[in-house]
PDB file of C-alpha atoms in Angstrom:
ATOM      1  CA  LEU A   1     -63.732  45.187   9.509  1.00  0.00           C
ATOM      2  CA  HIS A   2     -63.273  48.540  11.241  1.00  0.00           C
ATOM      3  CA  GLN A   3     -66.838  49.442  10.229  1.00  0.00           C
ATOM      4  CA  ARG A   4     -68.293  46.151  11.485  1.00  0.00           C
ATOM      5  CA  LEU A   5     -66.416  46.185  14.808  1.00  0.00           C
ATOM      6  CA  THR A   6     -68.928  48.496  16.489  1.00  0.00           C
ATOM      7  CA  ASP A   7     -69.608  48.920  20.191  1.00  0.00           C
ATOM      8  CA  GLU A   8     -72.925  47.103  19.701  1.00  0.00           C
ATOM      9  CA  PHE A   9     -71.207  44.182  17.970  1.00  0.00           C
ATOM     10  CA  ALA A  10     -68.561  43.948  20.711  1.00  0.00           C
ATOM     11  CA  MET A  11     -71.225  44.058  23.433  1.00  0.00           C
ATOM     12  CA  ARG A  12     -72.575  40.749  22.156  1.00  0.00           C
ATOM     13  CA  VAL A  13     -69.626  39.220  24.029  1.00  0.00           C
ATOM     14  CA  GLU A  14     -71.132  40.452  27.313  1.00  0.00           C
ATOM     15  CA  ILE A  15     -73.243  37.303  27.506  1.00  0.00           C
ATOM     16  CA  ALA A  16     -70.010  35.366  28.167  1.00  0.00           C
ATOM     17  CA  VAL A  17     -69.074  37.468  31.209  1.00  0.00           C
ATOM     18  CA  ASP A  18     -69.379  35.445  34.414  1.00  0.00           C
ATOM     19  CA  THR A  19     -66.889  37.103  36.765  1.00  0.00           C
ATOM     20  CA  ASP A  20     -65.658  40.542  37.805  1.00  0.00           C
ATOM     21  CA  ALA A  21     -62.330  39.844  36.060  1.00  0.00           C
ATOM     22  CA  GLU A  22     -64.149  39.116  32.802  1.00  0.00           C
ATOM     23  CA  ALA A  23     -66.299  42.241  33.176  1.00  0.00           C
ATOM     24  CA  GLU A  24     -63.164  44.338  33.699  1.00  0.00           C
ATOM     25  CA  ALA A  25     -61.518  42.716  30.670  1.00  0.00           C
ATOM     26  CA  LEU A  26     -64.524  43.499  28.467  1.00  0.00           C
ATOM     27  CA  ALA A  27     -64.672  47.102  29.734  1.00  0.00           C
ATOM     28  CA  ARG A  28     -60.989  47.586  28.880  1.00  0.00           C
ATOM     29  CA  PHE A  29     -61.583  46.116  25.424  1.00  0.00           C
ATOM     30  CA  LEU A  30     -64.521  48.464  24.800  1.00  0.00           C
ATOM     31  CA  ALA A  31     -62.374  51.414  25.880  1.00  0.00           C
ATOM     32  CA  HIS A  32     -59.781  50.423  23.242  1.00  0.00           C
ATOM     33  CA  LEU A  33     -62.288  49.950  20.392  1.00  0.00           C
ATOM     34  CA  PRO A  34     -61.821  53.454  18.913  1.00  0.00           C
ATOM     35  CA  THR A  35     -58.050  52.888  18.729  1.00  0.00           C
ATOM     36  CA  LEU A  36     -58.569  49.470  17.165  1.00  0.00           C
ATOM     37  CA  ARG A  37     -60.917  50.856  14.535  1.00  0.00           C
ATOM     38  CA  GLU A  38     -58.497  53.667  13.711  1.00  0.00           C
ATOM     39  CA  ARG A  39     -55.566  51.284  13.283  1.00  0.00           C
ATOM     40  CA  LEU A  40     -57.630  48.867  11.181  1.00  0.00           C
ATOM     41  CA  SER A  41     -58.863  51.655   8.900  1.00  0.00           C
ATOM     42  CA  ALA A  42     -55.268  52.726   8.165  1.00  0.00           C
ATOM     43  CA  LEU A  43     -54.311  49.292   6.800  1.00  0.00           C
ATOM     44  CA  PRO A  44     -54.413  48.501   3.082  1.00  0.00           C
ATOM     45  CA  LEU A  45     -57.215  46.200   1.936  1.00  0.00           C
ATOM     46  CA  CYS A  46     -56.569  42.651   0.741  1.00  0.00           C
ATOM     47  CA  LEU A  47     -58.695  39.907  -0.769  1.00  0.00           C
ATOM     48  CA  VAL A  48     -59.562  37.279   1.830  1.00  0.00           C
ATOM     49  CA  ASN A  49     -61.066  33.879   1.136  1.00  0.00           C
ATOM     50  CA  PRO A  50     -61.567  31.980   4.412  1.00  0.00           C
ATOM     51  CA  ARG A  51     -62.326  28.699   2.605  1.00  0.00           C
ATOM     52  CA  LEU A  52     -59.284  28.692   0.309  1.00  0.00           C
ATOM     53  CA  ARG A  53     -57.241  25.511   0.778  1.00  0.00           C
ATOM     54  CA  PRO A  54     -54.023  24.369  -0.927  1.00  0.00           C
ATOM     55  CA  ASP A  55     -55.911  21.818  -3.045  1.00  0.00           C
ATOM     56  CA  GLN A  56     -57.915  24.690  -4.568  1.00  0.00           C
ATOM     57  CA  VAL A  57     -54.857  26.386  -6.053  1.00  0.00           C
ATOM     58  CA  VAL A  58     -53.102  25.227  -9.229  1.00  0.00           C
ATOM     59  CA  ARG A  59     -50.003  26.525 -10.962  1.00  0.00           C
ATOM     60  CA  ARG A  60     -50.649  27.821 -14.445  1.00  0.00           C
ATOM     61  CA  ALA A  61     -48.348  27.181 -17.423  1.00  0.00           C
ATOM     62  CA  ASN A  62     -46.994  30.743 -17.161  1.00  0.00           C
ATOM     63  CA  GLY A  63     -46.002  30.163 -13.510  1.00  0.00           C
ATOM     64  CA  GLY A  64     -48.889  32.124 -12.040  1.00  0.00           C
ATOM     65  CA  LEU A  65     -51.442  30.692  -9.668  1.00  0.00           C
ATOM     66  CA  TYR A  66     -55.137  30.094 -10.248  1.00  0.00           C
ATOM     67  CA  ALA A  67     -57.458  29.770  -7.249  1.00  0.00           C
ATOM     68  CA  PHE A  68     -60.819  28.006  -7.337  1.00  0.00           C
ATOM     69  CA  GLY A  69     -63.686  28.494  -4.899  1.00  0.00           C
ATOM     70  CA  TRP A  70     -64.088  32.245  -4.477  1.00  0.00           C
ATOM     71  CA  GLY A  71     -67.652  32.093  -3.152  1.00  0.00           C
ATOM     72  CA  GLU A  72     -66.842  33.614   0.237  1.00  0.00           C
ATOM     73  CA  TRP A  73     -64.294  36.297  -0.571  1.00  0.00           C
ATOM     74  CA  SER A  74     -64.217  39.714   1.056  1.00  0.00           C
ATOM     75  CA  LEU A  75     -62.013  42.785   1.223  1.00  0.00           C
ATOM     76  CA  GLU A  76     -60.396  43.032   4.641  1.00  0.00           C
ATOM     77  CA  PRO A  77     -57.546  45.003   6.196  1.00  0.00           C
ATOM     78  CA  ALA A  78     -54.164  43.368   5.720  1.00  0.00           C
ATOM     79  CA  GLY A  79     -53.727  40.687   8.360  1.00  0.00           C
ATOM     80  CA  ALA A  80     -57.419  40.020   9.014  1.00  0.00           C
ATOM     81  CA  GLY A  81     -57.485  36.800   7.013  1.00  0.00           C
ATOM     82  CA  LEU A  82     -54.164  35.353   8.135  1.00  0.00           C
ATOM     83  CA  GLY A  83     -55.554  33.007  10.786  1.00  0.00           C
ATOM     84  CA  ASN A  84     -52.586  31.214  12.319  1.00  0.00           C
ATOM     85  CA  LEU A  85     -50.106  32.146   9.582  1.00  0.00           C
ATOM     86  CA  LEU A  86     -48.406  34.651  11.875  1.00  0.00           C
ATOM     87  CA  ALA A  87     -47.530  31.919  14.357  1.00  0.00           C
ATOM     88  CA  GLY A  88     -44.343  30.731  12.599  1.00  0.00           C
ATOM     89  CA  GLU A  89     -41.198  32.214  14.079  1.00  0.00           C
ATOM     90  CA  GLY A  90     -39.453  34.428  11.521  1.00  0.00           C
ATOM     91  CA  GLU A  91     -42.169  33.862   8.927  1.00  0.00           C
ATOM     92  CA  PRO A  92     -44.239  36.991   9.642  1.00  0.00           C
ATOM     93  CA  GLU A  93     -41.302  39.269   8.825  1.00  0.00           C
ATOM     94  CA  ALA A  94     -40.595  37.389   5.593  1.00  0.00           C
ATOM     95  CA  LEU A  95     -44.281  37.444   4.640  1.00  0.00           C
ATOM     96  CA  LEU A  96     -44.486  41.198   5.219  1.00  0.00           C
ATOM     97  CA  GLU A  97     -41.265  41.834   3.278  1.00  0.00           C
ATOM     98  CA  ARG A  98     -42.519  39.809   0.272  1.00  0.00           C
ATOM     99  CA  ALA A  99     -45.805  41.723   0.350  1.00  0.00           C
ATOM    100  CA  ARG A 100     -43.952  45.052   0.417  1.00  0.00           C
ATOM    101  CA  GLU A 101     -41.835  44.027  -2.559  1.00  0.00           C
ATOM    102  CA  ARG A 102     -44.856  43.029  -4.640  1.00  0.00           C
ATOM    103  CA  ARG A 103     -47.478  45.656  -3.830  1.00  0.00           C
ATOM    104  CA  GLU A 104     -46.988  49.359  -3.278  1.00  0.00           C
ATOM    105  CA  ALA A 105     -49.992  49.657  -0.933  1.00  0.00           C
ATOM    106  CA  MET A 106     -48.260  47.218   1.400  1.00  0.00           C
ATOM    107  CA  ARG A 107     -45.552  49.818   1.991  1.00  0.00           C
ATOM    108  CA  ALA A 108     -48.023  51.939   3.986  1.00  0.00           C
ATOM    109  CA  PRO A 109     -46.557  53.273   7.242  1.00  0.00           C
ATOM    110  CA  ALA A 110     -49.419  51.674   9.208  1.00  0.00           C
ATOM    111  CA  LEU A 111     -48.432  48.228   7.939  1.00  0.00           C
ATOM    112  CA  SER A 112     -46.393  46.799  10.803  1.00  0.00           C
ATOM    113  CA  LEU A 113     -46.275  43.331  12.285  1.00  0.00           C
ATOM    114  CA  ALA A 114     -48.092  44.678  15.345  1.00  0.00           C
ATOM    115  CA  ASN A 115     -50.945  46.021  13.209  1.00  0.00           C
ATOM    116  CA  LEU A 116     -51.090  42.817  11.141  1.00  0.00           C
ATOM    117  CA  GLU A 117     -51.462  40.897  14.390  1.00  0.00           C
ATOM    118  CA  LEU A 118     -54.174  43.272  15.620  1.00  0.00           C
ATOM    119  CA  ALA A 119     -56.084  42.853  12.347  1.00  0.00           C
ATOM    120  CA  ARG A 120     -55.670  39.063  12.524  1.00  0.00           C
ATOM    121  CA  ALA A 121     -56.989  38.997  16.089  1.00  0.00           C
ATOM    122  CA  CYS A 122     -59.912  41.310  15.219  1.00  0.00           C
ATOM    123  CA  GLY A 123     -60.837  38.969  12.361  1.00  0.00           C
ATOM    124  CA  LEU A 124     -60.729  36.005  14.743  1.00  0.00           C
ATOM    125  CA  LEU A 125     -62.849  37.922  17.257  1.00  0.00           C
ATOM    126  CA  GLU A 126     -65.458  38.719  14.617  1.00  0.00           C
ATOM    127  CA  ARG A 127     -65.636  35.075  13.465  1.00  0.00           C
ATOM    128  CA  ALA A 128     -65.930  33.843  17.069  1.00  0.00           C
ATOM    129  CA  VAL A 129     -68.879  36.177  17.700  1.00  0.00           C
ATOM    130  CA  GLN A 130     -70.520  35.206  14.414  1.00  0.00           C
ATOM    131  CA  ARG A 131     -70.381  31.509  15.262  1.00  0.00           C
ATOM    132  CA  GLY A 132     -71.565  32.129  18.843  1.00  0.00           C
ATOM    133  CA  SER A 133     -68.281  31.207  20.583  1.00  0.00           C
ATOM    134  CA  MET A 134     -68.488  34.060  23.035  1.00  0.00           C
ATOM    135  CA  LYS A 135     -65.887  32.761  25.502  1.00  0.00           C
ATOM    136  CA  ALA A 136     -63.407  32.440  22.643  1.00  0.00           C
ATOM    137  CA  ALA A 137     -64.345  35.978  21.557  1.00  0.00           C
ATOM    138  CA  LEU A 138     -63.817  37.266  25.099  1.00  0.00           C
ATOM    139  CA  LEU A 139     -60.416  35.574  25.306  1.00  0.00           C
ATOM    140  CA  THR A 140     -59.451  37.145  21.979  1.00  0.00           C
ATOM    141  CA  ALA A 141     -60.592  40.548  23.282  1.00  0.00           C
ATOM    142  CA  VAL A 142     -58.390  40.080  26.365  1.00  0.00           C
ATOM    143  CA  ARG A 143     -55.396  39.300  24.152  1.00  0.00           C
ATOM    144  CA  LEU A 144     -56.113  42.331  21.969  1.00  0.00           C
ATOM    145  CA  VAL A 145     -56.107  44.578  25.041  1.00  0.00           C
ATOM    146  CA  GLU A 146     -52.791  43.090  26.139  1.00  0.00           C
ATOM    147  CA  GLN A 147     -51.316  43.826  22.712  1.00  0.00           C
ATOM    148  CA  LEU A 148     -52.647  47.385  22.710  1.00  0.00           C
ATOM    149  CA  GLU A 149     -51.376  48.040  26.214  1.00  0.00           C
ATOM    150  CA  GLY A 150     -47.983  46.613  25.270  1.00  0.00           C
ATOM    151  CA  ARG A 151     -47.963  43.941  27.874  1.00  0.00           C
ATOM    152  CA  VAL A 152     -47.837  40.228  27.469  1.00  0.00           C
ATOM    153  CA  VAL A 153     -49.358  38.124  30.189  1.00  0.00           C
ATOM    154  CA  ALA A 154     -48.156  34.551  30.429  1.00  0.00           C
ATOM    155  CA  GLN A 155     -50.654  32.302  28.743  1.00  0.00           C
ATOM    156  CA  GLY A 156     -52.886  30.605  31.283  1.00  0.00           C
ATOM    157  CA  ALA A 157     -52.585  33.432  33.792  1.00  0.00           C
ATOM    158  CA  GLY A 158     -55.470  35.276  35.386  1.00  0.00           C
ATOM    159  CA  VAL A 159     -58.557  35.824  33.277  1.00  0.00           C
ATOM    160  CA  GLU A 160     -57.062  33.877  30.338  1.00  0.00           C
ATOM    161  CA  GLU A 161     -56.842  30.724  32.445  1.00  0.00           C
ATOM    162  CA  GLU A 162     -60.392  31.235  33.653  1.00  0.00           C
ATOM    163  CA  LEU A 163     -61.666  31.805  30.112  1.00  0.00           C
ATOM    164  CA  ALA A 164     -59.769  28.847  28.667  1.00  0.00           C
ATOM    165  CA  ASP A 165     -61.324  26.557  31.289  1.00  0.00           C
ATOM    166  CA  LYS A 166     -64.820  27.857  30.530  1.00  0.00           C
ATOM    167  CA  ASP A 167     -64.268  27.521  26.778  1.00  0.00           C
ATOM    168  CA  GLU A 168     -63.253  23.863  27.243  1.00  0.00           C
ATOM    169  CA  GLU A 169     -66.310  23.247  29.405  1.00  0.00           C
ATOM    170  CA  SER A 170     -68.536  24.857  26.781  1.00  0.00           C
ATOM    171  CA  GLU A 171     -67.062  22.761  23.974  1.00  0.00           C
ATOM    172  CA  ALA A 172     -67.399  19.578  26.035  1.00  0.00           C
ATOM    173  CA  ALA A 173     -71.031  20.359  26.832  1.00  0.00           C
ATOM    174  CA  MET A 174     -71.714  20.871  23.122  1.00  0.00           C
ATOM    175  CA  GLY A 175     -70.063  17.557  22.249  1.00  0.00           C
ATOM    176  CA  GLY A 176     -67.053  19.173  20.537  1.00  0.00           C
TER     177      GLY A 176
END
């Protein structure tokens, strides 16, 4: 992911910029890209299958798990494939602790909840760009900058509110 998250890739989001606030948000994101890449590269790699669903996993007689449907797997930095799994209160810490108990690489100093969240958000950003949801990608970039700068802006405030409105308009225009 850190190798794919290039300046050129991130600039694809520029097409979604309609206001000065959005332009400023994108510029701040681009300024943070080297830091993002560095933090992503320090994370251990994990197998990610974006299409894996609970009905594709069965318990084996020995207690282990067997997963079907590995056609779209990839190696990504820890956290990149978590989607919304970090949303549950208290669950991220437990998830990280279980991972540390089971795999030595997950004990890496770079593996923190903050870096897992950054990797998760970078994965979401990449998928948004790939599917052409540039307003969603821009909103994700804004949130990444807020995380990196250690500030949390109330959801729906400033550029986030503006982007959320535009994303809804875009989805409505596309019939979704």
